[in-house]
mmCIF file of C-alpha atoms in Angstrom:
data_model
loop_
_atom_site.group_PDB
_atom_site.id
_atom_site.type_symbol
_atom_site.label_atom_id
_atom_site.label_comp_id
_atom_site.label_asym_id
_atom_site.label_seq_id
_atom_site.Cartn_x
_atom_site.Cartn_y
_atom_site.Cartn_z
ATOM 1 C CA MET A 1 60.018 154.180 35.914
ATOM 2 C CA ASP A 2 59.950 150.441 36.446
ATOM 3 C CA ASN A 3 58.519 148.389 39.243
ATOM 4 C CA GLN A 4 61.418 146.271 39.792
ATOM 5 C CA ALA A 5 63.495 147.083 43.039
ATOM 6 C CA GLN A 6 66.883 148.414 41.645
ATOM 7 C CA ILE A 7 69.786 145.846 42.242
ATOM 8 C CA LEU A 8 72.679 146.584 44.059
ATOM 9 C CA GLY A 9 74.552 144.153 44.211
ATOM 10 C CA GLU A 10 74.372 140.087 43.814
ATOM 11 C CA LEU A 11 75.516 137.070 46.060
ATOM 12 C CA ILE A 12 76.381 133.914 43.492
ATOM 13 C CA PRO A 13 76.534 130.799 45.638
ATOM 14 C CA ASN A 14 79.963 128.801 44.541
ATOM 15 C CA GLY A 15 79.211 125.636 43.695
ATOM 16 C CA GLY A 16 75.859 126.585 42.026
ATOM 17 C CA GLY A 17 72.253 127.743 43.011
ATOM 18 C CA ASP A 18 69.944 131.228 42.279
ATOM 19 C CA PRO A 19 71.706 134.406 42.656
ATOM 20 C CA ILE A 20 70.792 136.151 45.317
ATOM 21 C CA PRO A 21 70.006 139.994 44.439
ATOM 22 C CA LEU A 22 70.736 142.750 46.656
ATOM 23 C CA VAL A 23 68.076 145.092 46.491
ATOM 24 C CA LYS A 24 68.850 147.504 49.536
ATOM 25 C CA ASP A 25 71.562 149.136 50.950
ATOM 26 C CA ARG A 26 71.510 147.582 54.412
ATOM 27 C CA LEU A 27 71.008 144.149 55.040
ATOM 28 C CA LEU A 28 70.459 141.582 57.715
ATOM 29 C CA VAL A 29 71.353 138.146 56.790
ATOM 30 C CA GLY A 30 70.572 134.966 58.916
ATOM 31 C CA ARG A 31 68.509 132.303 59.195
ATOM 32 C CA ARG A 32 65.155 133.265 60.981
ATOM 33 C CA GLU A 33 62.365 134.653 58.300
ATOM 34 C CA SER A 34 63.113 137.933 59.625
ATOM 35 C CA CYS A 35 66.066 138.549 57.972
ATOM 36 C CA ASP A 36 66.497 140.392 54.690
ATOM 37 C CA VAL A 37 68.413 137.053 53.087
ATOM 38 C CA VAL A 38 67.237 134.215 54.727
ATOM 39 C CA LEU A 39 69.699 131.448 54.516
ATOM 40 C CA ARG A 40 67.757 127.953 55.671
ATOM 41 C CA PHE A 41 71.195 126.222 57.689
ATOM 42 C CA SER A 42 71.131 124.656 60.775
ATOM 43 C CA ASN A 43 74.903 125.876 60.591
ATOM 44 C CA VAL A 44 73.698 129.713 59.900
ATOM 45 C CA SER A 45 72.977 131.786 63.139
ATOM 46 C CA ALA A 46 69.028 133.551 63.401
ATOM 47 C CA HIS A 47 71.000 137.266 62.725
ATOM 48 C CA HIS A 48 74.109 136.121 61.465
ATOM 49 C CA CYS A 49 75.346 139.046 59.959
ATOM 50 C CA GLN A 50 75.238 142.335 58.047
ATOM 51 C CA PHE A 51 75.519 143.902 55.073
ATOM 52 C CA PHE A 52 75.769 147.340 54.191
ATOM 53 C CA VAL A 53 76.708 150.197 51.473
ATOM 54 C CA ASP A 54 79.455 152.767 52.732
ATOM 55 C CA ALA A 55 81.134 155.533 50.106
ATOM 56 C CA GLY A 56 79.909 152.951 47.171
ATOM 57 C CA TYR A 57 81.222 149.859 48.532
ATOM 58 C CA TRP A 58 79.432 146.601 50.550
ATOM 59 C CA PHE A 59 81.086 145.631 53.502
ATOM 60 C CA VAL A 60 80.025 142.616 55.860
ATOM 61 C CA LYS A 61 80.117 142.275 59.595
ATOM 62 C CA ASP A 62 79.716 140.021 61.762
ATOM 63 C CA LEU A 63 77.076 139.683 64.158
ATOM 64 C CA ASN A 64 78.528 137.325 66.654
ATOM 65 C CA SER A 65 77.679 134.158 64.816
ATOM 66 C CA ARG A 66 78.763 130.865 65.731
ATOM 67 C CA ASN A 67 80.335 129.916 62.941
ATOM 68 C CA GLY A 68 81.713 133.191 61.544
ATOM 69 C CA VAL A 69 81.892 134.874 58.117
ATOM 70 C CA LYS A 70 85.077 134.920 56.306
ATOM 71 C CA VAL A 71 86.495 137.575 53.236
ATOM 72 C CA ASN A 72 88.777 135.693 50.854
ATOM 73 C CA SER A 73 89.298 132.665 53.586
ATOM 74 C CA ARG A 74 89.781 134.826 56.241
ATOM 75 C CA ARG A 75 87.914 135.177 59.125
ATOM 76 C CA ILE A 76 86.204 138.434 60.636
ATOM 77 C CA ALA A 77 86.152 140.154 63.545
ATOM 78 C CA THR A 78 84.655 143.475 63.284
ATOM 79 C CA ARG A 79 83.446 145.212 59.729
ATOM 80 C CA LYS A 80 85.326 144.503 56.419
ATOM 81 C CA ARG A 81 85.296 146.040 52.738
ATOM 82 C CA VAL A 82 84.170 143.663 50.064
ATOM 83 C CA ASP A 83 85.385 144.247 46.918
ATOM 84 C CA PRO A 84 83.780 143.192 43.640
ATOM 85 C CA GLY A 85 84.869 139.387 43.277
ATOM 86 C CA ASP A 86 85.368 138.936 46.573
ATOM 87 C CA THR A 87 84.617 135.355 47.909
ATOM 88 C CA ILE A 88 82.022 135.381 51.498
ATOM 89 C CA SER A 89 81.739 132.339 54.000
ATOM 90 C CA ILE A 90 78.871 132.681 55.694
ATOM 91 C CA ALA A 91 79.560 129.545 58.066
ATOM 92 C CA LYS A 92 81.314 127.611 55.219
ATOM 93 C CA HIS A 93 78.762 128.886 52.291
ATOM 94 C CA GLU A 94 80.752 130.234 49.847
ATOM 95 C CA TYR A 95 79.524 133.043 47.738
ATOM 96 C CA THR A 96 80.960 135.701 45.330
ATOM 97 C CA LEU A 97 80.178 139.269 45.802
ATOM 98 C CA ASN A 98 79.224 141.112 42.136
ATOM 99 C CA TYR A 99 78.600 144.553 42.090
ATOM 100 C CA ASP A 100 79.823 147.594 40.772
ATOM 101 C CA PRO A 101 80.875 150.669 43.200
ATOM 102 C CA VAL A 102 80.517 153.282 40.912
ATOM 103 C CA ASP A 103 76.958 152.808 40.624
ATOM 104 C CA LEU A 104 76.958 152.946 44.648
ATOM 105 C CA GLY A 105 78.563 156.564 44.464
ATOM 106 C CA ALA A 106 81.879 155.449 44.781
ATOM 107 C CA THR A 107 84.287 158.036 43.933
ATOM 108 C CA GLY A 108 88.388 158.332 44.798
ATOM 109 C CA PRO A 109 89.850 155.296 46.808
ATOM 110 C CA PRO A 110 87.997 152.926 48.461
ATOM 111 C CA PRO A 111 86.939 153.495 52.321
ATOM 112 C CA PRO A 112 89.336 151.796 55.067
ATOM 113 C CA ASP A 113 88.398 148.685 56.105
ATOM 114 C CA GLU A 114 88.879 149.109 59.720
ATOM 115 C CA GLU A 115 85.782 150.618 62.211
ATOM 116 C CA THR A 116 85.933 154.061 62.613
ATOM 117 C CA MET A 117 86.348 154.977 66.393
ATOM 118 C CA HIS A 118 82.854 155.318 67.318
ATOM 119 C CA GLU A 119 82.166 152.063 66.136
ATOM 120 C CA VAL A 120 85.219 150.617 67.991
ATOM 121 C CA LEU A 121 84.076 152.510 71.236
ATOM 122 C CA GLY A 122 80.736 151.241 71.331
ATOM 123 C CA ARG A 123 81.769 147.414 72.476
ATOM 124 C CA SER A 124 83.271 146.404 75.211
ATOM 125 C CA LEU A 125 86.815 146.445 76.249
ATOM 126 C CA MET A 126 86.532 142.589 76.713
ATOM 127 C CA SER A 127 85.097 142.130 73.160
ATOM 128 C CA ARG A 128 87.411 144.521 71.807
ATOM 129 C CA ALA A 129 90.419 142.515 73.507
ATOM 130 C CA GLY A 130 88.952 138.978 72.315
ATOM 131 C CA LEU A 131 87.851 138.388 75.513
ATOM 132 C CA ASP A 132 84.602 137.722 75.190
ATOM 133 C CA ARG A 133 83.115 134.879 77.269
ATOM 134 C CA ARG A 134 82.499 132.390 74.153
ATOM 135 C CA GLN A 135 85.987 133.368 72.578
ATOM 136 C CA VAL A 136 87.586 132.823 75.652
ATOM 137 C CA HIS A 137 85.741 129.415 75.979
ATOM 138 C CA GLU A 138 86.317 128.283 71.925
ATOM 139 C CA GLN A 139 90.489 129.015 72.972
ATOM 140 C CA GLN A 140 89.766 126.506 75.979
ATOM 141 C CA ALA A 141 88.475 124.060 74.261
ATOM 142 C CA ALA A 142 91.405 123.718 71.511
ATOM 143 C CA ASP A 143 93.791 123.960 73.513
ATOM 144 C CA LYS A 144 92.633 121.071 75.252
ATOM 145 C CA ARG A 145 92.042 119.264 71.770
ATOM 146 C CA ARG A 146 96.237 120.183 71.265
ATOM 147 C CA GLU A 147 96.664 118.867 74.549
ATOM 148 C CA ALA A 148 95.082 115.637 74.116
ATOM 149 C CA ALA A 149 96.688 115.260 70.984
ATOM 150 C CA LYS A 150 99.905 115.257 72.695
ATOM 151 C CA ARG A 151 99.561 112.136 75.330
ATOM 152 C CA TYR A 152 99.151 109.469 72.746
ATOM 153 C CA ASN A 153 99.762 108.941 69.236
ATOM 154 C CA VAL A 154 98.056 105.686 67.679
ATOM 155 C CA LEU A 155 100.501 105.385 65.231
ATOM 156 C CA ASP A 156 103.495 105.751 67.333
ATOM 157 C CA ASP A 157 104.897 101.982 68.632
ATOM 158 C CA ASN A 158 107.706 103.984 71.381
ATOM 159 C CA PRO A 159 107.197 103.368 74.674
ATOM 160 C CA GLY A 160 106.567 105.903 77.180
ATOM 161 C CA GLN A 161 103.610 108.366 75.043
ATOM 162 C CA VAL A 162 101.398 107.758 78.375
ATOM 163 C CA LYS A 163 102.832 109.683 80.974
ATOM 164 C CA ARG A 164 101.312 107.895 84.179
ATOM 165 C CA LYS A 165 99.766 110.220 87.070
ATOM 166 C CA LYS A 166 101.302 110.111 90.049
ATOM 167 C CA GLN A 167 99.951 107.497 92.861
ATOM 168 C CA PRO A 168 99.525 108.952 96.008
ATOM 169 C CA PRO A 169 101.719 107.082 98.931
ATOM 170 C CA GLY A 170 100.541 103.717 100.173
ATOM 171 C CA GLY A 171 97.918 103.728 96.866
#
């Protein structure tokens, strides 16, 4: 047996760079040196996401990162199966995942994307409903930006765009 660790897949950076070998079946990805895959970018969280193999397929799970994880341009909320050739965005840094499910022990149809009942029940009701504090704060900030954009358009010369606040009587 050779001294080199078995490679279970590769993350290929889109736009160039050295491939990142996936040498364990469970990998922590983040900015911290203690992570299995270290991404030294300021927009990557300390513990950003986790990759793991289930029934011969790679899955990715967002660990409540600030800038999120996307698979094929769709943001994930929990865990998501990553098929060979899929694009993964980790805080705007894109990678293509290359691997062969058969080499990882896949037989039959791929496992579902959804979390198992045990994983779902292990999270708080507020988190499952998408109401944890960070999500609510981000939604409120987005609502404020949309409201501000509706109030005044600098490119529109029509009168009446600025709504004046009602003055109290005698003021």
